[in-house]
Coordinates of C-alpha atoms and ligand atoms in Angstrom, one line a residue:
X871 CA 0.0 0.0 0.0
X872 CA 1.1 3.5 -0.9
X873 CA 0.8 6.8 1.0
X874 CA 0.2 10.1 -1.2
X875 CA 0.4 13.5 0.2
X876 CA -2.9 15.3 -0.2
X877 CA -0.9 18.1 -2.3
X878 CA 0.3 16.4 -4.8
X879 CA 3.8 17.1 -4.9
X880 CA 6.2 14.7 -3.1
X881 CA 6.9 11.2 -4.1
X882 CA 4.3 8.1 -2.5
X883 CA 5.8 6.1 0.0
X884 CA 5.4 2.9 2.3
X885 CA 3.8 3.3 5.6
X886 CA 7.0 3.5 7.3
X887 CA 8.0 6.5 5.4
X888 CA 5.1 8.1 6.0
X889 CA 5.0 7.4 9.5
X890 CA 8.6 8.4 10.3
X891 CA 8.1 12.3 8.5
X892 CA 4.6 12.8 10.0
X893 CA 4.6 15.4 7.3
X894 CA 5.2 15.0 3.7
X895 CA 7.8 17.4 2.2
X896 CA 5.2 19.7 0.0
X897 CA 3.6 20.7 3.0
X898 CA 0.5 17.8 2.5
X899 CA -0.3 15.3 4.5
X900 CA 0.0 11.5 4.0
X901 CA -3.4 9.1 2.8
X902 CA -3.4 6.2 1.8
X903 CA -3.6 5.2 -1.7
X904 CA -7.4 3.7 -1.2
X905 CA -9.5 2.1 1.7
X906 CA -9.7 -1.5 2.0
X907 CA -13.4 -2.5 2.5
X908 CA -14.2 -4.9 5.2
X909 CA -16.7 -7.1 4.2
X910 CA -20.2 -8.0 6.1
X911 CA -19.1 -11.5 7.2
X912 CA -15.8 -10.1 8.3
X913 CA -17.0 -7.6 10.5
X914 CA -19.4 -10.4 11.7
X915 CA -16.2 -12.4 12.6
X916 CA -14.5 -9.7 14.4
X917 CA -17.8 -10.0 17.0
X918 CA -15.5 -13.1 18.8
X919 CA -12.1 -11.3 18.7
X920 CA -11.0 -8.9 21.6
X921 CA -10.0 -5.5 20.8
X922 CA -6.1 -6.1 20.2
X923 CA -7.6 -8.9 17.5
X924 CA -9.4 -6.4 16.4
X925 CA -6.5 -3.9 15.7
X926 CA -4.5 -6.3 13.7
X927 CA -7.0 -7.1 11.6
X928 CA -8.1 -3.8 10.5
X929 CA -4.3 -2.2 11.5
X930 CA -2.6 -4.9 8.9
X931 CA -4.7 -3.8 6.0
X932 CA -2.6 -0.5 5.6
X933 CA 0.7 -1.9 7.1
X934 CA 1.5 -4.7 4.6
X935 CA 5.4 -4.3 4.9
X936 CA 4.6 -4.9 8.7
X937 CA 5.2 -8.4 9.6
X938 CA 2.7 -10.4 11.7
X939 CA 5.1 -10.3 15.3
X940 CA 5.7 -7.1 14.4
X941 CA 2.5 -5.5 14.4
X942 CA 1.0 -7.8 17.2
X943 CA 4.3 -7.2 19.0
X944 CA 2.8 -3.4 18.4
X945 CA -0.5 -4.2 19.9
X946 CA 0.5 -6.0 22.9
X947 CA 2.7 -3.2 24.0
X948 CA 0.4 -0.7 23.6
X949 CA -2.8 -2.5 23.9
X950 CA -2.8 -3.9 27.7
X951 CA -3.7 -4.3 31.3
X952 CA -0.9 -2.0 32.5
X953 CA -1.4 0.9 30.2
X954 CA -5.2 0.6 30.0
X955 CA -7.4 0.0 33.2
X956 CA -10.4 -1.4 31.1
X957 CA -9.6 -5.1 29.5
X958 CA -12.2 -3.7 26.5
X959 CA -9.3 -0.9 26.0
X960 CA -12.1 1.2 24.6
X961 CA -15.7 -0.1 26.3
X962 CA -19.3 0.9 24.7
X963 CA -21.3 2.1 27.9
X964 CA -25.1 2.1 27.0
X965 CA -27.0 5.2 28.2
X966 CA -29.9 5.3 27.1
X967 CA -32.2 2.7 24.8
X968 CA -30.5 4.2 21.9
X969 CA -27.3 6.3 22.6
X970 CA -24.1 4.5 23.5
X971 CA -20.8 6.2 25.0
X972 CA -17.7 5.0 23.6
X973 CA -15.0 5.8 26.7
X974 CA -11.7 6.0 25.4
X975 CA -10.1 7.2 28.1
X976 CA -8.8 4.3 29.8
X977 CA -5.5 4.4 29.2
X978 CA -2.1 6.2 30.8
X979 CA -3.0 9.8 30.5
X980 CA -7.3 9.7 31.2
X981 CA -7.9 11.0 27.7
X982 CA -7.9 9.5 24.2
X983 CA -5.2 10.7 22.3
X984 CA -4.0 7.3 24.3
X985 CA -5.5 5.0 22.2
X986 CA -3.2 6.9 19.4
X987 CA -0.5 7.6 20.9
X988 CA 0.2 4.4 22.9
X989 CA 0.3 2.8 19.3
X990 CA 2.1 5.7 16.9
X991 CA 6.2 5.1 19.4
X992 CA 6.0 1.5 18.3
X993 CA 5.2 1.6 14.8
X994 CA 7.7 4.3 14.8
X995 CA 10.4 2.0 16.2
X996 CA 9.1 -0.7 13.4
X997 CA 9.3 2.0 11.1
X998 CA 13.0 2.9 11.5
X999 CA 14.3 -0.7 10.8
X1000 CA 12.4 -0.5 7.3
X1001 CA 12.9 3.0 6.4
X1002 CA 16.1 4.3 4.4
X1003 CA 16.8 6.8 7.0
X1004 CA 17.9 5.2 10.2
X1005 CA 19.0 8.4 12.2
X1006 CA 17.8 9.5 15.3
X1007 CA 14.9 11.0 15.5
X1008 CA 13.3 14.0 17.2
X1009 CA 9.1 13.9 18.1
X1010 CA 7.9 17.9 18.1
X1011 CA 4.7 18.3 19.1
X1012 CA 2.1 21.2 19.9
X1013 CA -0.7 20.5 21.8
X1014 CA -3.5 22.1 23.5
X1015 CA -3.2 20.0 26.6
X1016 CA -3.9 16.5 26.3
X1017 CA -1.7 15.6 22.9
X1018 CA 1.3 16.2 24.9
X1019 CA 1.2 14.4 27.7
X1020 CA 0.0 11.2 25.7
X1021 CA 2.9 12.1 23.5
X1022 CA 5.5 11.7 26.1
X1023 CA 4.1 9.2 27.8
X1024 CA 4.2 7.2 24.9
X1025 CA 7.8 8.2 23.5
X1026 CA 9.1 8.1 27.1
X1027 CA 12.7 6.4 26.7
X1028 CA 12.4 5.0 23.4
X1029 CA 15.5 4.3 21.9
X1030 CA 16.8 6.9 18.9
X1031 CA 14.0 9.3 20.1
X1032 CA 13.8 12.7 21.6
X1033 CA 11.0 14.7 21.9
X1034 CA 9.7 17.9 22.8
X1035 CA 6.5 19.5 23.3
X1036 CA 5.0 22.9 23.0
X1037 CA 1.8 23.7 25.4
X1038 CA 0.5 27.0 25.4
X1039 CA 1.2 28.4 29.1
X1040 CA -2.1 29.8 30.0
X1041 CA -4.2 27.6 27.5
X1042 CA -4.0 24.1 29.1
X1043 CA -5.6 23.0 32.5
X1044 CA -4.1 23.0 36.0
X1045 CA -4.3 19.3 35.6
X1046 CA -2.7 18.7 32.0
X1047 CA -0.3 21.1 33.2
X1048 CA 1.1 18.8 35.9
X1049 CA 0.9 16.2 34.2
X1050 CA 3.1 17.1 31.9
X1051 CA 5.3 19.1 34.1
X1052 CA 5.9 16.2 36.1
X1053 CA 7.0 13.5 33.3
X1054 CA 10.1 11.6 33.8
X1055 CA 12.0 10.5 31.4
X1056 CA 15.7 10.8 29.6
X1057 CA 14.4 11.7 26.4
X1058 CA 11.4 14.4 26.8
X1059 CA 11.4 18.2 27.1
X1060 CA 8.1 20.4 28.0
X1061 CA 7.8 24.0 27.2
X1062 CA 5.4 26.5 27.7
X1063 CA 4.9 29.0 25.2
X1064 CA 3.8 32.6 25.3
X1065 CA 0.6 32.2 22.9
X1066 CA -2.4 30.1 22.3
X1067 CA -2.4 26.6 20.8
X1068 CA -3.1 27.8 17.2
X1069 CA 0.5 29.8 17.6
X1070 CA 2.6 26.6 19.0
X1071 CA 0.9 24.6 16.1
X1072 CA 1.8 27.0 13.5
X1073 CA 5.3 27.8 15.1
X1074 CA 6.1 23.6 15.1
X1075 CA 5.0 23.7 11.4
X1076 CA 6.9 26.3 10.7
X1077 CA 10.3 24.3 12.1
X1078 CA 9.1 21.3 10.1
X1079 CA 9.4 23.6 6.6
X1080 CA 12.4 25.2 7.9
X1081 CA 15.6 24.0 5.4
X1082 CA 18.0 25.6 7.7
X1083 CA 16.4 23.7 11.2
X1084 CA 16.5 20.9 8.6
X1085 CA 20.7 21.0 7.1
X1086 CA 21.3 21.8 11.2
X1087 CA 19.5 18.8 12.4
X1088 CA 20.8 16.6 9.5
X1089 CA 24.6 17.5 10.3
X1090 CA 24.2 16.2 14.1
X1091 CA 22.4 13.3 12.9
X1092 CA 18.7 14.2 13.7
X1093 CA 15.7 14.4 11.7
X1094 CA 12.4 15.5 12.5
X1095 CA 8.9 13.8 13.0
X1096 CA 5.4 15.0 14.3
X1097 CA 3.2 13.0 17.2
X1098 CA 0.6 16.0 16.3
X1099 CA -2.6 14.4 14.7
X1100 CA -1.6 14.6 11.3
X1101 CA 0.5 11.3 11.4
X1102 CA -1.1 8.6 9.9
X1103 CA 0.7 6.6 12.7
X1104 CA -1.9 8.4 14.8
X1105 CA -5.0 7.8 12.6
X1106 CA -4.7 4.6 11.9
X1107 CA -5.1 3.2 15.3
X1108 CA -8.2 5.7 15.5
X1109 CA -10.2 4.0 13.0
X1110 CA -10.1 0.7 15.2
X1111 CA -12.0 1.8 18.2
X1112 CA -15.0 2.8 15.2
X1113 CA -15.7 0.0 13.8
X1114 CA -14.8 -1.9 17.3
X1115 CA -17.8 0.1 18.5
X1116 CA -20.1 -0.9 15.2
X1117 CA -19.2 -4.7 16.0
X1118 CA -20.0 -4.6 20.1
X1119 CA -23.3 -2.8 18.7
X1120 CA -24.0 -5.9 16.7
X1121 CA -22.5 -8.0 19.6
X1122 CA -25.1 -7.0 22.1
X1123 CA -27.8 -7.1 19.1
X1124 CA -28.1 -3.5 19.4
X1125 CA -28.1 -3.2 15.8
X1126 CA -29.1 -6.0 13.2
X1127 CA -26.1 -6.5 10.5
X1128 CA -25.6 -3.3 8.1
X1129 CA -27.8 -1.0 10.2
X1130 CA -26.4 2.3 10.4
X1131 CA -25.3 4.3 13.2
X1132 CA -24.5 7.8 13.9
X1133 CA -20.9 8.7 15.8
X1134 CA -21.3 12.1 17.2
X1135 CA -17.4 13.5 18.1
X1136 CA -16.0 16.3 19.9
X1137 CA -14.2 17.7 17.2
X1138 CA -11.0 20.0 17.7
X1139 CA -8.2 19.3 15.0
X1140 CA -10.8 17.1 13.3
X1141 CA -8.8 13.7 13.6
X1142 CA -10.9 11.8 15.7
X1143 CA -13.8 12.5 13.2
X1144 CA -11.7 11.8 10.0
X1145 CA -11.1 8.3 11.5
X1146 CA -14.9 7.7 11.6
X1147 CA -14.8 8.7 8.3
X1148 CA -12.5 6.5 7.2
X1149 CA -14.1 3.7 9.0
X1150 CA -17.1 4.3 7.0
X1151 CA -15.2 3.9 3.8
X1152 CA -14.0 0.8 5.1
X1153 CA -18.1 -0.6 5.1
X1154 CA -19.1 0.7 8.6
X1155 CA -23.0 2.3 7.6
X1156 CA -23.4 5.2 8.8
X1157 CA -26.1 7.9 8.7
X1158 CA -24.7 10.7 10.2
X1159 CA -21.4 12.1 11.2
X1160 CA -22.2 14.5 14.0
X1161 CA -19.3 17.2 14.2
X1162 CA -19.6 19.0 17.8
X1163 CA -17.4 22.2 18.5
X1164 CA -17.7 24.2 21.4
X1165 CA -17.6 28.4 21.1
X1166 CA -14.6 28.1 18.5
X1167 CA -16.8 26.8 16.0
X1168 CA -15.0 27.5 12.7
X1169 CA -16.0 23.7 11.6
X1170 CA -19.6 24.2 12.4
X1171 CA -19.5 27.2 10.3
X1172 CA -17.4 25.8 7.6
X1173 CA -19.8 22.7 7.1
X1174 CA -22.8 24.1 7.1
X1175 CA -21.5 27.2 4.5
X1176 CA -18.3 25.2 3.0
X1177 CA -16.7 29.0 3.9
X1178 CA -13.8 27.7 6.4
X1179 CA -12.2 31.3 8.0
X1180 CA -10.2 31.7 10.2
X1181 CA -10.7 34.8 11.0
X1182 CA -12.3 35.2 14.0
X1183 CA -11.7 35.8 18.0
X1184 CA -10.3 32.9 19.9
X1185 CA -12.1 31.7 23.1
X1186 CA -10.5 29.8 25.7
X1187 CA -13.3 27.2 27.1
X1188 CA -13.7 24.8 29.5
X1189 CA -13.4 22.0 26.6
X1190 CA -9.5 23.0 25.8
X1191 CA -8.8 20.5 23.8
X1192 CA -11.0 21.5 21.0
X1193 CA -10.2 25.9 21.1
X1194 CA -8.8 25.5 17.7
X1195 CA -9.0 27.2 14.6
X1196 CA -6.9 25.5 12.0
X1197 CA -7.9 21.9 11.9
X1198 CA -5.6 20.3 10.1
X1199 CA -7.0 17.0 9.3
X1200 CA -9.6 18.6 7.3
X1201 CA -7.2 18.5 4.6
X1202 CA -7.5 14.9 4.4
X1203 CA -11.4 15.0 4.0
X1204 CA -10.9 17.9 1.3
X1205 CA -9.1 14.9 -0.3
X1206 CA -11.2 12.3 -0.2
X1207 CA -14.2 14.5 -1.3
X1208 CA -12.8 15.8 -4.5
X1209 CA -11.4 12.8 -5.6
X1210 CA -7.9 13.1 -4.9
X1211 CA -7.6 16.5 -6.9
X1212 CA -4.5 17.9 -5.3
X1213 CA -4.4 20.9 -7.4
X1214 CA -7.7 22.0 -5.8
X1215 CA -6.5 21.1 -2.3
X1216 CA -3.2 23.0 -2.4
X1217 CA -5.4 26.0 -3.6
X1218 CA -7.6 26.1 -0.9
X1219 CA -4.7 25.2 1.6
X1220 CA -2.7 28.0 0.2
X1221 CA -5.6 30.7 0.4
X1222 CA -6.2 29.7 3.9
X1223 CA -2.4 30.5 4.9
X1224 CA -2.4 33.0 2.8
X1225 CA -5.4 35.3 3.4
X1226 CA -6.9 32.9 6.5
X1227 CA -10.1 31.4 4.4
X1228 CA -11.3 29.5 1.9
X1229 CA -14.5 28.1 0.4
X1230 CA -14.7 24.4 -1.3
X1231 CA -17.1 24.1 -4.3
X1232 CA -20.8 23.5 -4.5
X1233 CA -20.1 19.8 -5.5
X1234 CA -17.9 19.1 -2.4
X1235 CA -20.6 21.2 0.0
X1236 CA -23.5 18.9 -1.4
X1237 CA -21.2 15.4 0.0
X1238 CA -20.2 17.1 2.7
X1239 CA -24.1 17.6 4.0
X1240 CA -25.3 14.5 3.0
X1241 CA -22.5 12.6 6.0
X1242 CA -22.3 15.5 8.2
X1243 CA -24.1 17.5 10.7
X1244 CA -22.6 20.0 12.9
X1245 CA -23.2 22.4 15.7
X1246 CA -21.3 23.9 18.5
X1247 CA -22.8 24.6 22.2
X1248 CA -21.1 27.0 24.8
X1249 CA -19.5 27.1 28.4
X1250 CA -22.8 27.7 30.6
X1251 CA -24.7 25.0 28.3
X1252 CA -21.7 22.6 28.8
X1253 CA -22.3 22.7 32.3
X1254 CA -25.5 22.6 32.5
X1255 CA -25.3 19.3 30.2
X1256 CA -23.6 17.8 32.7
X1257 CA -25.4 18.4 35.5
X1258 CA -28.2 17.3 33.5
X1259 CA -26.9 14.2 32.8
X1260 CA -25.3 13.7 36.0
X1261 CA -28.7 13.8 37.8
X1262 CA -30.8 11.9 35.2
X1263 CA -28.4 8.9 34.2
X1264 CA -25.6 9.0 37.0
X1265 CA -23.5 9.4 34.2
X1266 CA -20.7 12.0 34.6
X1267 CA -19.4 13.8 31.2
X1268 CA -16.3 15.5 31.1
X1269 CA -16.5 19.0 29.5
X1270 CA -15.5 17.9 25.7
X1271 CA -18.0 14.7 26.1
X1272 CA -21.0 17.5 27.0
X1273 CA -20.5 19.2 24.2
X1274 CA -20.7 16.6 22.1
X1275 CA -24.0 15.2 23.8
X1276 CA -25.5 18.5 24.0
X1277 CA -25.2 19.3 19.7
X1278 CA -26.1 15.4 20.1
X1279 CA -29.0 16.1 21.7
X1280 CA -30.1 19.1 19.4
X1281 CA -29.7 17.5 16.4
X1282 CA -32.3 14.5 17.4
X1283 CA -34.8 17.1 18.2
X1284 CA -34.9 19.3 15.1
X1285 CA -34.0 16.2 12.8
X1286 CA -36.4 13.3 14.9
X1287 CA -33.7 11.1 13.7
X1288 CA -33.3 8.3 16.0
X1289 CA -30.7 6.0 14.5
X1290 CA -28.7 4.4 17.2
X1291 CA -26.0 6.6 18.4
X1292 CA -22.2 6.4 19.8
X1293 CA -21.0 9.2 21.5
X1294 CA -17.6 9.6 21.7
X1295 CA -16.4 10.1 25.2
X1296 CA -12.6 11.4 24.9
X1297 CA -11.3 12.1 28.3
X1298 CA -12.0 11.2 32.0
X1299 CA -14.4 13.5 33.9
X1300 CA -11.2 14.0 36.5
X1301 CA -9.1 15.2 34.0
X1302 CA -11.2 19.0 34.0
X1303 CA -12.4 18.3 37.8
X1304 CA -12.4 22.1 38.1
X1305 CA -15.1 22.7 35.4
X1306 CA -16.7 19.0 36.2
X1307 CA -17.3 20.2 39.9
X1308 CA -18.9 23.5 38.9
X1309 CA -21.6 21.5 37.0
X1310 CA -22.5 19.2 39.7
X1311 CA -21.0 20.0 43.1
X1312 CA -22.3 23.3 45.5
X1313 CA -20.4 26.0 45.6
X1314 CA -19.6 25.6 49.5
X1315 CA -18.2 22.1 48.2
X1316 CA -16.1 23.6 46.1
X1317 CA -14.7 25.8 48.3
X1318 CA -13.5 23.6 51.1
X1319 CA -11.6 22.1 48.2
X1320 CA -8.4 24.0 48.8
X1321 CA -7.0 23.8 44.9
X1322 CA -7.7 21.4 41.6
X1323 CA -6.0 18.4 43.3
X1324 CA -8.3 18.3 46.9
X1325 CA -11.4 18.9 44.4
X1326 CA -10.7 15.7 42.8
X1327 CA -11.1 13.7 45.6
X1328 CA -14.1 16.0 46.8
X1329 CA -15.5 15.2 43.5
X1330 CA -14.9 11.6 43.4
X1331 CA -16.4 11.2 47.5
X1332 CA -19.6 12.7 46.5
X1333 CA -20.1 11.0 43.1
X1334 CA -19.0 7.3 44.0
X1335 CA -17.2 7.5 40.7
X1336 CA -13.2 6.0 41.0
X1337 CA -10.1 8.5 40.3
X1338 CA -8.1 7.1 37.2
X1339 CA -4.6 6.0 38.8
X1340 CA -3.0 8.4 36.7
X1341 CA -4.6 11.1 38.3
X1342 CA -4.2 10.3 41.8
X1343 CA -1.6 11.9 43.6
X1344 CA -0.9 14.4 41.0
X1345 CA 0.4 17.1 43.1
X1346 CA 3.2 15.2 44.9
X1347 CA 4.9 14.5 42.1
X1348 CA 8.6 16.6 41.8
X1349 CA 8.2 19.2 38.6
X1350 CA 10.9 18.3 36.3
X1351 CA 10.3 20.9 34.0
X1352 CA 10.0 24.5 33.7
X1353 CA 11.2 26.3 30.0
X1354 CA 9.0 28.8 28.7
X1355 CA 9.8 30.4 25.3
X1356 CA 8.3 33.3 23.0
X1357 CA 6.3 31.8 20.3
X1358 CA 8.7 33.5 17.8
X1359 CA 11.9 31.4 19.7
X1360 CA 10.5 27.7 19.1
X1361 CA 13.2 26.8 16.6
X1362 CA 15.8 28.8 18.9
X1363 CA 14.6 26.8 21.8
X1364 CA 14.7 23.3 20.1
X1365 CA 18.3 23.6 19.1
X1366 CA 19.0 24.8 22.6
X1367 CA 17.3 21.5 24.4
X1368 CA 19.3 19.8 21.8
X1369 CA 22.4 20.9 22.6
X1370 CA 23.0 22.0 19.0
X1371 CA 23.2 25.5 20.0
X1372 CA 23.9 27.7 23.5
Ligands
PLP2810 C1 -7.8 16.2 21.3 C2 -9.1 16.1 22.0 C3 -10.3 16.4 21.3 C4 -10.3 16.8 19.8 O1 -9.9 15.7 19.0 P1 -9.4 16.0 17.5 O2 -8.9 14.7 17.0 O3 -8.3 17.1 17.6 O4 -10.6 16.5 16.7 C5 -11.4 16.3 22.0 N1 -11.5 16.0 23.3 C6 -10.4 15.7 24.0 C7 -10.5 15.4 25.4 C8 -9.1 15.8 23.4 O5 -8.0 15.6 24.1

């Protein structure tokens, strides 16, 4: 199988290639060259497999140069009862007669980028035994709080790896920020930077393009790969959980054979969504792609207008992980949706760096309705969704899961559609105690509290509801890190940790 890059102008390559640059050299991003389809009877014989089955089956289709140990070697180590407290990996919770929460925060860092990121180190150390390039490598990475510490939890001491992430300093929560501030490690670095998590995204894309950052890498031996979203490494193991979900629903005779369901995502840098895409082009039926933003809702606008601008004010929310404005996986859908026209795809790409928008065609807007729906809901209804749903199902949401039930909830009533539906559940209700506690605990509660780390014990006491291991005992741990840089000194900064510079 061959990987293309969605503009058109750098040679395909073999998963490994792709997975070891992250980026492809014209800028694109890697796809693969088409989508095997998993027939009916073979999704009906994945009902009997458990979920690291399930991952080599639908993993091996678009790593054929990946021998058998090797991927299941893969699996096991990412895939297992010390890194995730669940032995489903990523269990379907019922809620209601006919909406299901897919949890898949089970693993090492309480949010999902796990179930990607556990898997991306080890296909990268697969990777560089089959690649041409067998340097060292060094993992950047931006994130907007949860990315990061999933990334260096997962690279943690892998051999012939470094890496270092950028989290915006006031744009992450107290949480995320300690638990990345406390990773150990010999190969990881962690700095804050002055600016929001659109300007450490742009400022690590800007170091990947950079031919100078490049020659000075390449002289000690280095090059450079991404953990950001845009790896396939990190998609691939995405699509899994989709149509894992789609077979437990058949399992539990939820849904008869071919039924469709709706996935309904909390959508930031629009990977997670692009995965249930993909899983539909690998046979999963589904009606409707539900695409849930909260106040920075450039995708809600952008799908139901196919104007995508970036333009606009930047909020910070209580759902961090999704206050974006350049979602980069889009790309990737932009391909798919025109039929691999590159030429069309730069265009729009460039007009969006260049002048911060662009619109798609009518033709593209037409597909683009009939899979998706989309709609964005705000702080104060965030909250109240959780205290809604808290009191009603004795369910507790995190902040990013609310908003995703909430547009969940207003699309069934305006549409009447009631096609079974999996809500995707991406991080542990402790990992935003703070905003968690506002929606369901009393003020005086929160109060005695004394900071984010008491509350999360106040908030498990009250709602019965066990404290991930990874979040206990937060606060005691020794901070190991503490660079900050300008957003304009990134590449200054990385040659610093790197030694290549003083
Ligand atoms: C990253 C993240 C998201 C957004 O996922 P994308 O793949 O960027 O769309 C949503 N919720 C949580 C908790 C996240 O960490």
């Amino acid at each position: 199988m061959n990987y293309r890059s969605t503009r058109g102008q750098s040679d395909q390559v073999l998963a490994a290639e792709a997975i070891l640059r992250g980026l492809a050299p014209d800028g694109g991003l890697y796809v693969p060259e088409l989508f095997p389809i998993l027939s009916v009877s073979e999704l009906i014989s994945l009902k009997k497999a458990n979920y690291q089955e399930r991952a080599f089956r639908i993993m091996r289709l678009f790593l054929p140069e990946f021998s058998e140990p090797e991927l299941k070697n893969c699996i096991s180590a990412a895939y297992n009862h010390n890194t995730f407290d669940d032995p489903a990996v990523a269990p379907l919770k019922q809620l209601t007669s006919d909406v299901h929460i897919l949890e898949l925060w089970h693993g090492p860092t309480s949010a999902f980028k796990d179930m990607a990121l556990q898997m991306l180190p080890r296909l990268h150390m697969v990777s560089v035994t089959k690649a041409v390039q067998t340097q060292g490598t060094v993992i950047l990475v931006a994130t907007s709080g949860d990315t990061g510490k999933a990334a260096l939890e997962g690279f943690k001491n892998v051999d012939g790896t470094q890496i270092i992430v950028f989290y915006p300093q006031d744009g992450v929560s107290e949480v995320q920020k300690q638990q990345m501030l406390t990773q150990e490690g010999s190969n990881v670095f962690v700095v804050g930077v002055l600016g929001n998590f659109d300007d450490a995204q742009t400022g690590v894309k800007q170091i990947f393009n950079d031919q100078e950052m490049i020659g000075l890498l390449a002289e000690a031996g280095l090059t450079m790969s991404s953990a950001n979203s845009i790896n396939w490494g990190r998609l691939l193991p995405q699509i899994v959980y989709y149509i894992s979900a789609y077979v437990d629903l058949m399992s539990d005779d939820q849904i008869n054979n071919q039924m469709p369901v709706n996935f309904t995502v909390p959508t930031g840098n629009f990977g997670n969504i692009l995965a249930a895409y993909y899983a539909s082009r690998m046979g999963i039926p589904v009606h409707k792609l539900i695409c849930a933003s909260n106040s920075n809702n450039v995708l809600t606008d952008f799908l139901h207008t196919g104007e995508y601008n970036r333009q606009r004010d930047f909020f910070q929310t209580i759902s961090p992980s999704m206050d974006i404005l350049i979602s980069s996986n889009l790309e990737r859908l932009l391909y798919e949706l025109t039929d691999h026209d590159t030429t069309r795809v730069s265009g729009w790409m460039h007009n969006l760096n260049q002048a911060g928008y662009y619109t798609v065609d009518a033709p593209v807007l037409k597909q683009l309705h009939q899979l998706f729906e989309a709609d964005f809901c705000d702080d104060s209804k965030t909250l109240q969704t959780i205290r809604e749903v808290w009191n009603q199902e004795q369910y507790l949401l995190d902040t990013h899961t609310a908003v995703a039930f909430q547009v969940y909830q207003n699309y069934r009533k305006f549409s009447g559609d009631t096609t079974p539906t999996v809500i995707v559940s991406t991080a542990s209700p402790f990992k935003f105690t703070h905003s968690v506690a506002r929606a369901v605990l009393s003020s005086e509660q929160i109060a005695e509290a004394g900071n984010e780390f008491d509350l999360i014990n106040t908030l498990a006491k009250i709602t019965d509801q066990p404290v991930p291991l990874p979040l206990c005992n937060l606060d005691q741990k020794p901070i190991l890190h503490s660079s900050v840089c300008q957003k304009t000194e990134m590449a200054d900064t990385v040659l610093k940790l790197l030694g290549l510079i003083s």
